Coordinates of C-alpha atoms and ligand atoms in Angstrom, one line a residue:
M1 CA 11.6 16.1 -19.2
A2 CA 14.9 14.7 -17.8
R3 CA 14.5 13.6 -14.2
T4 CA 17.1 13.9 -11.5
Q5 CA 17.5 10.7 -9.4
A6 CA 16.0 10.8 -5.9
Q7 CA 18.4 10.9 -3.0
L8 CA 17.9 8.2 -0.4
E9 CA 16.9 9.6 2.9
K10 CA 19.2 9.0 5.9
E11 CA 17.6 6.5 8.2
D12 CA 17.1 7.2 11.9
K13 CA 15.5 4.2 13.6
E14 CA 15.8 5.5 17.1
R15 CA 14.0 8.8 16.1
D16 CA 11.2 6.9 14.3
L17 CA 10.7 4.5 17.3
A18 CA 10.5 7.4 19.7
F19 CA 8.0 9.1 17.4
K20 CA 5.9 6.0 17.2
Q21 CA 5.8 5.8 21.0
A22 CA 4.9 9.5 21.3
L23 CA 2.1 9.4 18.7
H24 CA 0.5 6.0 19.2
G25 CA 1.3 5.3 22.8
K26 CA -0.4 2.1 23.8
T27 CA -2.8 2.0 20.8
G28 CA -0.4 -0.2 18.9
A29 CA -1.1 -3.5 20.5
E30 CA -4.2 -2.8 22.6
K31 CA -6.7 -0.9 20.5
Q32 CA -8.4 -1.4 17.1
G33 CA -9.5 0.9 14.2
F34 CA -11.7 3.6 15.4
M35 CA -10.8 3.3 19.1
A36 CA -7.1 3.4 18.2
M37 CA -7.7 6.7 16.3
M38 CA -9.0 8.4 19.4
G39 CA -6.0 7.4 21.5
K40 CA -3.3 9.4 19.7
D41 CA -1.1 12.2 21.1
H42 CA -2.5 15.4 19.7
A43 CA 0.9 17.3 19.3
A44 CA 2.6 14.3 17.6
Q45 CA -0.4 13.9 15.3
K46 CA -0.1 17.6 14.3
L47 CA 3.5 17.0 13.4
A48 CA 2.6 14.0 11.3
V49 CA -0.2 15.8 9.5
D50 CA 1.9 18.9 8.8
S51 CA 4.8 16.8 7.6
Y52 CA 2.5 14.8 5.2
F53 CA 0.2 17.5 3.9
K54 CA 3.0 20.1 3.2
H55 CA 3.6 18.0 0.1
W56 CA 0.0 18.3 -1.2
D57 CA -1.8 21.4 0.2
N58 CA -2.2 24.1 -2.5
K59 CA -0.5 21.9 -5.1
A60 CA -3.2 21.2 -7.7
S61 CA -2.3 18.9 -10.6
A62 CA -2.7 21.8 -13.1
E63 CA 0.1 23.8 -11.4
E64 CA 2.3 20.8 -10.5
T65 CA 5.9 21.3 -11.3
E66 CA 8.9 18.9 -11.5
E67 CA 10.3 20.6 -8.4
T68 CA 7.1 19.7 -6.4
R69 CA 7.4 16.1 -7.5
K70 CA 11.1 15.9 -6.8
A71 CA 10.6 17.2 -3.3
R72 CA 8.1 14.3 -2.7
R73 CA 10.6 11.8 -4.1
D74 CA 13.4 13.2 -2.0
E75 CA 11.3 12.7 1.1
Y76 CA 9.7 9.4 0.1
A77 CA 10.5 7.6 3.3
T78 CA 9.2 10.3 5.7
L79 CA 6.2 11.0 3.5
T80 CA 5.2 7.3 3.4
R81 CA 5.9 6.7 7.1
H82 CA 3.7 9.6 8.1
Y83 CA 1.0 8.6 5.7
Y84 CA 0.8 5.2 7.4
N85 CA 1.0 6.9 10.9
L86 CA -2.2 8.7 9.8
A87 CA -4.0 6.1 7.7
T88 CA -3.3 2.7 9.3
D89 CA -6.3 2.7 11.8
L90 CA -8.6 3.9 9.1
Y91 CA -7.5 1.1 6.8
E92 CA -8.2 -1.5 9.5
Y93 CA -11.5 0.2 10.4
G94 CA -12.8 0.6 6.8
W95 CA -11.1 -2.3 4.9
A96 CA -9.2 -5.2 6.5
Q97 CA -5.8 -6.2 7.7
S98 CA -4.7 -6.9 4.2
F99 CA -3.9 -3.5 2.6
H100 CA -4.5 -4.3 -1.0
F101 CA -7.1 -4.7 -3.7
C102 CA -8.1 -8.0 -5.4
R103 CA -10.2 -9.6 -8.0
F104 CA -13.7 -10.7 -7.0
S105 CA -15.5 -13.8 -8.0
K106 CA -19.3 -14.4 -7.9
G107 CA -20.4 -15.9 -4.5
E108 CA -17.1 -15.0 -2.9
A109 CA -16.9 -13.1 0.4
F110 CA -14.8 -10.0 0.6
R111 CA -12.0 -11.4 2.9
Q112 CA -12.0 -14.6 0.9
A113 CA -11.3 -12.6 -2.3
L114 CA -8.4 -10.8 -0.5
A115 CA -6.9 -14.1 0.6
R116 CA -7.3 -15.6 -2.9
H117 CA -5.3 -12.8 -4.3
E118 CA -2.5 -13.5 -1.9
H119 CA -2.7 -17.3 -2.6
Y120 CA -2.5 -16.5 -6.3
L121 CA 0.8 -14.7 -6.0
A122 CA 2.2 -17.5 -3.8
L123 CA 1.1 -20.0 -6.5
K124 CA 2.6 -18.0 -9.4
M125 CA 5.9 -17.7 -7.5
N126 CA 5.8 -21.4 -6.7
L127 CA 6.5 -20.8 -3.0
Q128 CA 7.4 -24.0 -1.2
E129 CA 7.4 -25.1 2.4
G130 CA 10.5 -24.0 4.4
M131 CA 11.5 -21.2 1.9
K132 CA 13.0 -18.1 3.4
V133 CA 10.8 -15.3 2.0
L134 CA 10.9 -11.5 2.3
D135 CA 7.7 -9.4 2.3
V136 CA 8.6 -5.9 1.2
G137 CA 6.2 -3.3 2.7
C138 CA 4.3 -5.8 4.8
G139 CA 1.7 -3.5 6.3
V140 CA 0.1 -5.0 9.5
G141 CA 1.0 -8.5 8.2
G142 CA -2.4 -9.7 6.8
P143 CA -0.8 -11.1 3.6
A144 CA 2.2 -12.5 5.4
R145 CA 0.0 -14.4 7.8
E146 CA -2.1 -15.8 5.0
I147 CA 0.9 -16.8 2.8
A148 CA 2.7 -18.3 5.8
K149 CA -0.3 -20.5 6.5
F150 CA -1.0 -21.3 2.8
S151 CA 2.6 -22.1 1.7
G152 CA 4.4 -23.1 4.9
V153 CA 7.2 -20.5 4.2
N154 CA 9.1 -18.4 6.8
I155 CA 8.6 -14.8 6.2
T156 CA 10.4 -11.6 7.2
G157 CA 8.2 -8.6 6.9
L158 CA 10.0 -5.3 6.1
N159 CA 8.3 -2.1 7.0
N160 CA 9.3 1.5 7.5
N161 CA 6.5 2.2 10.0
D162 CA 7.0 1.1 13.6
Y163 CA 3.3 1.3 14.4
Q164 CA 2.5 -1.2 11.7
I165 CA 5.3 -3.5 12.9
E166 CA 4.0 -3.4 16.4
R167 CA 0.5 -4.4 15.2
A168 CA 1.8 -7.0 12.8
T169 CA 3.8 -8.6 15.6
A170 CA 0.8 -8.7 17.9
Y171 CA -1.4 -10.3 15.3
A172 CA 1.2 -12.9 14.5
Q173 CA 1.4 -13.8 18.2
K174 CA -2.3 -13.9 18.5
E175 CA -2.6 -16.4 15.6
G176 CA 0.3 -18.6 16.9
L177 CA 2.4 -17.8 13.8
S178 CA 5.4 -16.1 15.5
H179 CA 7.6 -19.1 14.6
Q180 CA 7.1 -18.4 10.9
L181 CA 7.0 -14.6 10.9
N182 CA 9.3 -11.9 12.0
Y183 CA 9.3 -8.2 11.3
V184 CA 12.1 -5.8 10.6
K185 CA 12.0 -2.0 10.5
G186 CA 13.7 -0.4 7.6
D187 CA 13.7 1.5 4.3
F188 CA 13.2 -0.8 1.4
M189 CA 15.5 1.3 -0.8
Q190 CA 18.4 0.6 1.5
M191 CA 17.8 -2.8 3.2
S192 CA 20.0 -4.0 6.0
F193 CA 20.0 -7.6 4.7
P194 CA 23.2 -9.0 3.2
D195 CA 23.3 -9.9 -0.6
N196 CA 21.8 -13.2 -1.5
S197 CA 19.7 -13.6 1.7
F198 CA 16.3 -14.8 0.5
D199 CA 14.9 -17.6 -1.7
A200 CA 11.9 -15.4 -2.7
V201 CA 10.7 -11.9 -2.3
Y202 CA 7.2 -10.5 -2.8
A203 CA 5.7 -7.1 -2.6
I204 CA 1.9 -6.5 -2.6
E205 CA 1.0 -3.0 -3.6
A206 CA 3.9 -1.6 -1.7
T207 CA 6.8 -0.8 -4.0
V208 CA 4.7 2.1 -5.5
H209 CA 5.9 4.0 -2.5
A210 CA 9.4 4.0 -3.8
P211 CA 10.9 7.1 -5.4
S212 CA 12.2 5.0 -8.2
L213 CA 11.1 1.5 -9.4
E214 CA 14.5 0.7 -10.8
G215 CA 16.0 1.6 -7.3
I216 CA 13.6 -0.7 -5.4
Y217 CA 13.7 -3.6 -7.9
S218 CA 17.6 -3.5 -7.8
E219 CA 17.6 -3.6 -4.1
I220 CA 15.3 -6.6 -4.1
F221 CA 17.5 -8.2 -6.7
R222 CA 20.5 -7.7 -4.4
V223 CA 19.0 -9.5 -1.4
L224 CA 17.6 -12.4 -3.5
K225 CA 19.7 -15.6 -3.8
P226 CA 20.8 -16.5 -7.3
G227 CA 17.9 -18.4 -8.9
G228 CA 15.5 -16.7 -6.5
V229 CA 12.1 -15.4 -7.5
F230 CA 10.4 -12.0 -7.1
G231 CA 6.7 -11.5 -7.4
V232 CA 4.9 -8.2 -7.3
Y233 CA 1.5 -6.7 -7.6
E234 CA 2.3 -3.2 -8.8
W235 CA 0.3 0.1 -8.8
L236 CA 0.8 1.6 -12.2
M237 CA -0.8 4.1 -14.7
T238 CA -1.7 2.1 -17.8
D239 CA -0.6 2.9 -21.4
K240 CA -3.8 4.8 -21.8
Y241 CA -2.6 7.4 -19.3
N242 CA -1.5 10.7 -21.0
N243 CA 0.5 13.0 -18.8
D244 CA -0.5 15.9 -21.0
D245 CA -4.2 15.4 -20.3
P246 CA -5.3 17.5 -17.2
H247 CA -8.0 15.0 -16.3
H248 CA -5.6 12.1 -16.3
R249 CA -3.1 14.1 -14.2
E250 CA -5.8 15.0 -11.7
I251 CA -6.7 11.3 -11.3
R252 CA -3.0 10.3 -10.8
L253 CA -2.4 13.1 -8.3
G254 CA -5.6 12.2 -6.4
I255 CA -4.4 8.7 -6.0
E256 CA -0.9 9.8 -5.0
Q257 CA -2.0 12.3 -2.4
G258 CA -4.6 10.1 -0.8
D259 CA -2.3 7.0 -0.8
G260 CA 1.1 8.3 0.3
I261 CA 2.8 7.9 -3.1
S262 CA 5.6 10.2 -4.1
N263 CA 5.7 9.2 -7.7
M264 CA 3.5 6.8 -9.7
E265 CA 4.8 5.5 -13.0
K266 CA 3.4 3.9 -16.1
I267 CA 3.6 0.1 -17.0
D268 CA 6.4 0.5 -19.5
V269 CA 8.6 2.1 -16.8
A270 CA 8.0 -0.8 -14.4
L271 CA 8.9 -3.4 -17.1
K272 CA 12.1 -1.5 -18.0
A273 CA 13.0 -1.3 -14.3
M274 CA 12.6 -5.0 -13.9
K275 CA 15.0 -5.6 -16.8
A276 CA 17.4 -2.9 -15.7
A277 CA 17.5 -4.4 -12.2
G278 CA 18.7 -7.7 -13.8
F279 CA 15.5 -9.9 -13.6
E280 CA 14.4 -12.4 -16.2
L281 CA 10.7 -11.6 -16.5
E282 CA 8.7 -14.9 -16.3
L283 CA 5.3 -13.4 -16.1
N284 CA 3.6 -10.0 -16.6
E285 CA -0.1 -9.4 -16.8
D286 CA -2.5 -6.6 -15.8
L287 CA -5.0 -8.6 -13.8
A288 CA -7.3 -5.6 -13.9
D289 CA -7.7 -6.4 -17.6
R290 CA -9.4 -9.8 -17.0
P291 CA -13.0 -9.8 -18.1
D292 CA -14.4 -10.0 -14.5
E293 CA -18.0 -9.3 -13.9
L294 CA -17.2 -7.6 -10.6
P295 CA -14.6 -4.9 -11.0
W296 CA -11.7 -4.7 -8.5
Y297 CA -12.7 -1.2 -7.4
W298 CA -16.4 -1.9 -6.7
P299 CA -16.2 -1.8 -2.9
L300 CA -14.9 1.8 -3.1
S301 CA -17.6 2.8 -5.7
G302 CA -20.2 1.9 -3.1
E303 CA -22.1 -0.3 -5.6
L304 CA -23.6 -2.7 -3.0
K305 CA -25.4 -4.6 -5.8
Y306 CA -22.1 -6.4 -6.2
M307 CA -22.0 -7.6 -2.6
Q308 CA -21.8 -11.4 -2.5
S309 CA -22.3 -12.1 1.2
I310 CA -24.6 -10.3 3.6
W311 CA -21.9 -10.8 6.3
D312 CA -19.8 -8.3 4.3
F313 CA -22.3 -5.5 4.8
P314 CA -20.9 -3.9 7.9
T315 CA -17.4 -3.5 6.3
L316 CA -18.6 -2.6 2.8
A317 CA -21.2 -0.1 4.1
R318 CA -18.3 1.9 5.6
M319 CA -16.8 2.4 2.1
T320 CA -19.9 3.9 0.4
H321 CA -20.2 7.6 0.1
I322 CA -22.8 7.7 2.8
G323 CA -20.8 5.4 5.1
R324 CA -17.7 7.5 4.6
G325 CA -19.6 10.7 5.0
I326 CA -21.1 9.7 8.3
A327 CA -17.8 8.4 9.7
H328 CA -15.8 11.4 8.5
R329 CA -18.2 13.9 9.9
F330 CA -18.4 12.1 13.1
V331 CA -14.6 12.2 13.6
G332 CA -14.8 15.9 12.5
A333 CA -17.2 16.6 15.3
L334 CA -15.0 14.7 17.8
E335 CA -12.1 16.7 16.5
L336 CA -14.0 20.0 17.2
I337 CA -14.6 19.1 20.8
G338 CA -11.0 17.9 21.3
I339 CA -11.6 14.2 21.6
A340 CA -10.1 13.2 18.2
P341 CA -6.7 14.7 17.4
K342 CA -6.6 17.6 14.8
G343 CA -6.1 16.3 11.3
T344 CA -8.2 13.1 11.6
Q345 CA -10.9 14.4 9.4
K346 CA -8.4 15.9 6.9
T347 CA -6.7 12.5 6.6
A348 CA -10.1 10.8 6.2
D349 CA -11.2 13.3 3.5
S350 CA -8.0 12.9 1.7
L351 CA -8.5 9.1 1.6
A352 CA -12.0 9.7 0.3
V353 CA -10.6 11.8 -2.6
A354 CA -8.2 8.9 -3.3
A355 CA -11.1 6.5 -3.3
D356 CA -12.9 8.5 -5.9
C357 CA -9.8 8.8 -8.1
L358 CA -9.0 5.1 -7.7
V359 CA -12.6 4.3 -8.9
A360 CA -12.3 6.8 -11.8
G361 CA -8.8 5.5 -12.7
G362 CA -10.2 1.9 -12.7
R363 CA -13.4 2.7 -14.7
E364 CA -11.4 4.7 -17.3
K365 CA -8.7 2.0 -17.4
L366 CA -6.0 4.6 -16.7
F367 CA -4.8 2.9 -13.5
T368 CA -4.2 -0.6 -12.2
P369 CA -3.4 -1.8 -8.7
M370 CA -2.7 -5.3 -9.8
Y371 CA 0.0 -5.4 -12.5
L372 CA 1.5 -8.8 -11.8
M373 CA 5.2 -9.4 -12.5
V374 CA 7.2 -12.4 -11.6
G375 CA 11.0 -12.2 -12.2
R376 CA 13.9 -14.5 -11.5
K377 CA 17.4 -13.6 -10.5
P378 CA 19.6 -15.6 -12.9
A379 CA 21.2 -18.6 -11.2
K380 CA 24.7 -17.7 -12.4
Ligands
LIG1 C1 -1.8 2.7 -0.6 C2 -1.6 1.4 -1.2 C3 -0.4 1.3 -2.1 C4 -2.4 0.3 -1.0 C5 -3.6 0.3 -0.1 C6 -4.8 -0.1 -0.9 C7 -6.2 -0.1 -0.2 C8 -6.2 -1.0 1.0 C9 -6.5 1.4 0.3 C10 -6.6 2.4 -0.9 C11 -7.6 3.5 -0.5 C12 -8.0 3.1 0.9 C13 -9.3 3.7 1.5 C14 -9.9 3.0 2.6 C15 -9.3 1.7 3.1 C16 -8.0 1.3 2.4 C17 -7.9 1.6 1.0 C18 -9.0 0.9 0.2 C19 -11.1 3.6 3.3 C20 -12.3 2.7 2.8 C21 -11.0 3.4 4.8 C22 -12.2 4.0 5.5 C23 -12.4 5.5 5.1 O1 -13.5 6.0 5.8 C24 -12.5 5.7 3.6 C25 -11.3 5.1 2.9 C26 -11.2 5.3 1.5 C27 -9.9 4.9 0.9

């Protein structure tokens, strides 16, 4: 079916900052994970919940229409911003400060594996000390801090969510990395940076939030200096994904709704988008296809037999069905008595659906969160 191009949403940075202040108050720099979740403004949280879930409630994959999907793409920026308004604390509580998946090696601790995935991208992009680098969709800055330490580069983190920027800024300060890192609020489809600004740009599991891959890759191409390099871990449906198969569609929609994604594409679309944007593709590989003994999705599958370090138990236990069940019911009870804001359990349950669909997508090889592409902007 022919697709109408998504409109870009009009930015309003003052409105977004005021909303961040209203919803998150002082939780941004002062509270962590679970405690931060309890400190939200209830009315503002309701607005974020309604604004996010209006795109998903009563819209099952079997009845999904192109109009429904277009409405999500048209509101990609608001949809993603509110998703992270709702999900950031849960991510930090139940995962880490690096919001991405990774490959796992035997004997390797969870955080070490996350960091290795970040180092691997820096290596493949050949990042060198002193380079001016852009991190597109930087989350709370876990990867930027690691890559800044690993490669000695200076990184600008771009993010459309003020709450994440506040947290990323506080973490950078705490780790004494403020001289190498700075954060900018903005929509990655319409960046405020001039043409030819950066030596390198990377995006770790972030550009999937764009309404169009060609749109985001073209914008990245624009801000890269000639000869500059772009490296990305992309979330994509594989060639095995069949859009006419109801089971496949259910998995894709489950991932999209629980992960704030307006439109997830297949591998061939991403490859064409890189070319159309003007990149010379130097590397493309689905890292999920490597014959690893420990699959990338295992922490979400709750298979603790794969755990490599006993010190990981407190984090990994939270991701199991039991761990999730206890935490989600607990926040549900707090919601009932008015301590947690309304919608906390709904958000957590939606993440749990996403987790199951991510695992199913991984097991059935329908989905990858680590399609690696490295492209270069021609020097002339
Ligand atoms: C959304 C994108 C593009 C990237 C984020 C990838 C992952 C870091 C997240 C995807 C699903 C998330 C879930 C959790 C943490 C972060 C993810 C793995 C939880 C484990 C957080 C704690 C909750 O109780 C359950 C969540 C399940 C999904």
